[in-house]
Short mmCIF file of the C-alpha atoms (twelve columns), coordinates in Angstrom:
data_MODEL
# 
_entry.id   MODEL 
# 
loop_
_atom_site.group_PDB 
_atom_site.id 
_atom_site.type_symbol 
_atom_site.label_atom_id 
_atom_site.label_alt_id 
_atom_site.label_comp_id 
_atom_site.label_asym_id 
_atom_site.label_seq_id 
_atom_site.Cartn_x 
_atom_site.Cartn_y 
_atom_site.Cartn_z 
_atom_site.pdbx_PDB_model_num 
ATOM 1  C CA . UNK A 1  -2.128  -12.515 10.684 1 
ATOM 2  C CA . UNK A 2  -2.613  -9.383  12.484 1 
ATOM 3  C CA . UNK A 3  -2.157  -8.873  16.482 1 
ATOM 4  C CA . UNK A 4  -5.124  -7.913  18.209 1 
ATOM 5  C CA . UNK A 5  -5.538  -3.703  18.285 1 
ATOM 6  C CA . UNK A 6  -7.826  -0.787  18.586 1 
ATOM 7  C CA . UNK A 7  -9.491  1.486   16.547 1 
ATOM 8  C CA . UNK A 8  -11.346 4.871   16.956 1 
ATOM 9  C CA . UNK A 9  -14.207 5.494   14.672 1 
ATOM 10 C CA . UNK A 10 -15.357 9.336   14.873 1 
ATOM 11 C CA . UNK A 11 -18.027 10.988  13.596 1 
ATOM 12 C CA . UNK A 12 -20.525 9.174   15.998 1 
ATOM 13 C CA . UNK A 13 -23.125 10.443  18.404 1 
ATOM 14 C CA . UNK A 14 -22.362 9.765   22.130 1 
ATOM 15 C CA . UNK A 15 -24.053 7.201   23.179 1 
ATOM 16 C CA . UNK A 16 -24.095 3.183   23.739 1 
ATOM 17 C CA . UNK A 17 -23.525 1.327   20.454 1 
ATOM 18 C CA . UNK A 18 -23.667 -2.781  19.920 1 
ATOM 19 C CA . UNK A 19 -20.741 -4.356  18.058 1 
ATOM 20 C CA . UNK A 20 -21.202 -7.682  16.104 1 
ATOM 21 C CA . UNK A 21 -18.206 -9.033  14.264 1 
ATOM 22 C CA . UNK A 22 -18.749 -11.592 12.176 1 
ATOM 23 C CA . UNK A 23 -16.363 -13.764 9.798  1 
ATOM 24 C CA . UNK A 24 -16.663 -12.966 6.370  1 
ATOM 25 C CA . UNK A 25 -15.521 -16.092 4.952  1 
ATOM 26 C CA . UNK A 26 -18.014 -18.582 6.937  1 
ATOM 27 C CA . UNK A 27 -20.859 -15.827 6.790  1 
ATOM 28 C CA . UNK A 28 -20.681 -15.936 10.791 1 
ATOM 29 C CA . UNK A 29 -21.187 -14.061 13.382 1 
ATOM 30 C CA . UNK A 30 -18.197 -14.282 15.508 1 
ATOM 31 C CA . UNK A 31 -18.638 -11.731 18.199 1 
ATOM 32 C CA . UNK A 32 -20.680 -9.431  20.037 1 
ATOM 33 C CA . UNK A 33 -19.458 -6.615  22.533 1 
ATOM 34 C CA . UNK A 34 -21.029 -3.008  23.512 1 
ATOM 35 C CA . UNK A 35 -18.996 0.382   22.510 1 
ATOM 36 C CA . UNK A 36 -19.275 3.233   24.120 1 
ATOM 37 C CA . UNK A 37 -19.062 6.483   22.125 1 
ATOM 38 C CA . UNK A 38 -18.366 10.209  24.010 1 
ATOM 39 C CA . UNK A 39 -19.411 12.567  21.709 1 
ATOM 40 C CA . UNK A 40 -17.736 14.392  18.684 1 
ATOM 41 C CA . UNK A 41 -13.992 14.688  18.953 1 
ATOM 42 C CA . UNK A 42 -14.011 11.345  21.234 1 
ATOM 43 C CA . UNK A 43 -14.961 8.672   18.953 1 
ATOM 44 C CA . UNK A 44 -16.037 4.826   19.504 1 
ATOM 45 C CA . UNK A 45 -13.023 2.724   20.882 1 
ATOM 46 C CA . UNK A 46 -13.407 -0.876  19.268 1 
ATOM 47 C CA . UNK A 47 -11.002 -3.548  20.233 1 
ATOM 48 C CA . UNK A 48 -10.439 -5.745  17.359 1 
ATOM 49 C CA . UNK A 49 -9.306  -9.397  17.878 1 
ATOM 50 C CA . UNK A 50 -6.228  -10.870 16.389 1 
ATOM 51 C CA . UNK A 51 -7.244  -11.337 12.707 1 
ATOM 52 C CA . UNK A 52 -5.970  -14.062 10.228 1 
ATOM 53 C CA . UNK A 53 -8.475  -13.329 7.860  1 
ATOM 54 C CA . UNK A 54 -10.320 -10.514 7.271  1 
ATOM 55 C CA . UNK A 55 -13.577 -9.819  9.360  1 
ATOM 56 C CA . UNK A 56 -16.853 -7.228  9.231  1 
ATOM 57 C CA . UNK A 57 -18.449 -5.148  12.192 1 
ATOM 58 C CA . UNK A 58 -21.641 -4.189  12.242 1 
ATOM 59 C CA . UNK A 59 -22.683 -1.302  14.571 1 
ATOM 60 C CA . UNK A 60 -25.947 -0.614  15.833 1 
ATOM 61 C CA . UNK A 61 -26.784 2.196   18.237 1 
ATOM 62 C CA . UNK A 62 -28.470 1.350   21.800 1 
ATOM 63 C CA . UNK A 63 -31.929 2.566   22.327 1 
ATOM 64 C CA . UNK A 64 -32.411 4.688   24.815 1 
ATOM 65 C CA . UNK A 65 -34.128 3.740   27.705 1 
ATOM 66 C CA . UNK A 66 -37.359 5.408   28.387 1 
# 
C-alpha cells in the first residue's frame, strides 16, 4: 500500500479543474474533489488518498462562469 501524498501536475492553464478518482479494479468512481491550478510554473496540487491498489483520475476543467 502506499500512504496518502501529493502530486503537482504542470503544464495546465490556471483555472478551476474537477477531479474524479475512480477504482480501476471495480470500474468505480471513488472520489470527487475540485483542483485549483495557478498558471504555468504553479501546477495543479492533487492530494491522492492512501492507495492499496492502483487508481485513475480524471480531470476536467471548470467552465467559466459567464
Amino acid at each position: 500500500a502506499i500512504p496518502a501524498h501529493e502530486v503537482v501536475l504542470h503544464g495546465l492553464p490556471a483555472g478551476t479543474y474537477r477531479v474524479q478518482w475512480w477504482d480501476t479494479a471495480r470500474g468505480q468512481p471513488t472520489r470527487k474533489d475540485k483542483a485549483q491550478a495557478l498558471g504555468e510554473g504553479e501546477g495543479l496540487l492533487l492530494r491522492l488518498p492512501a492507495l492499496a491498489t492502483d487508481q485513475a483520475a480524471r480531470i476536467e476543467s471548470e467552465p467559466n462562469p459567464l
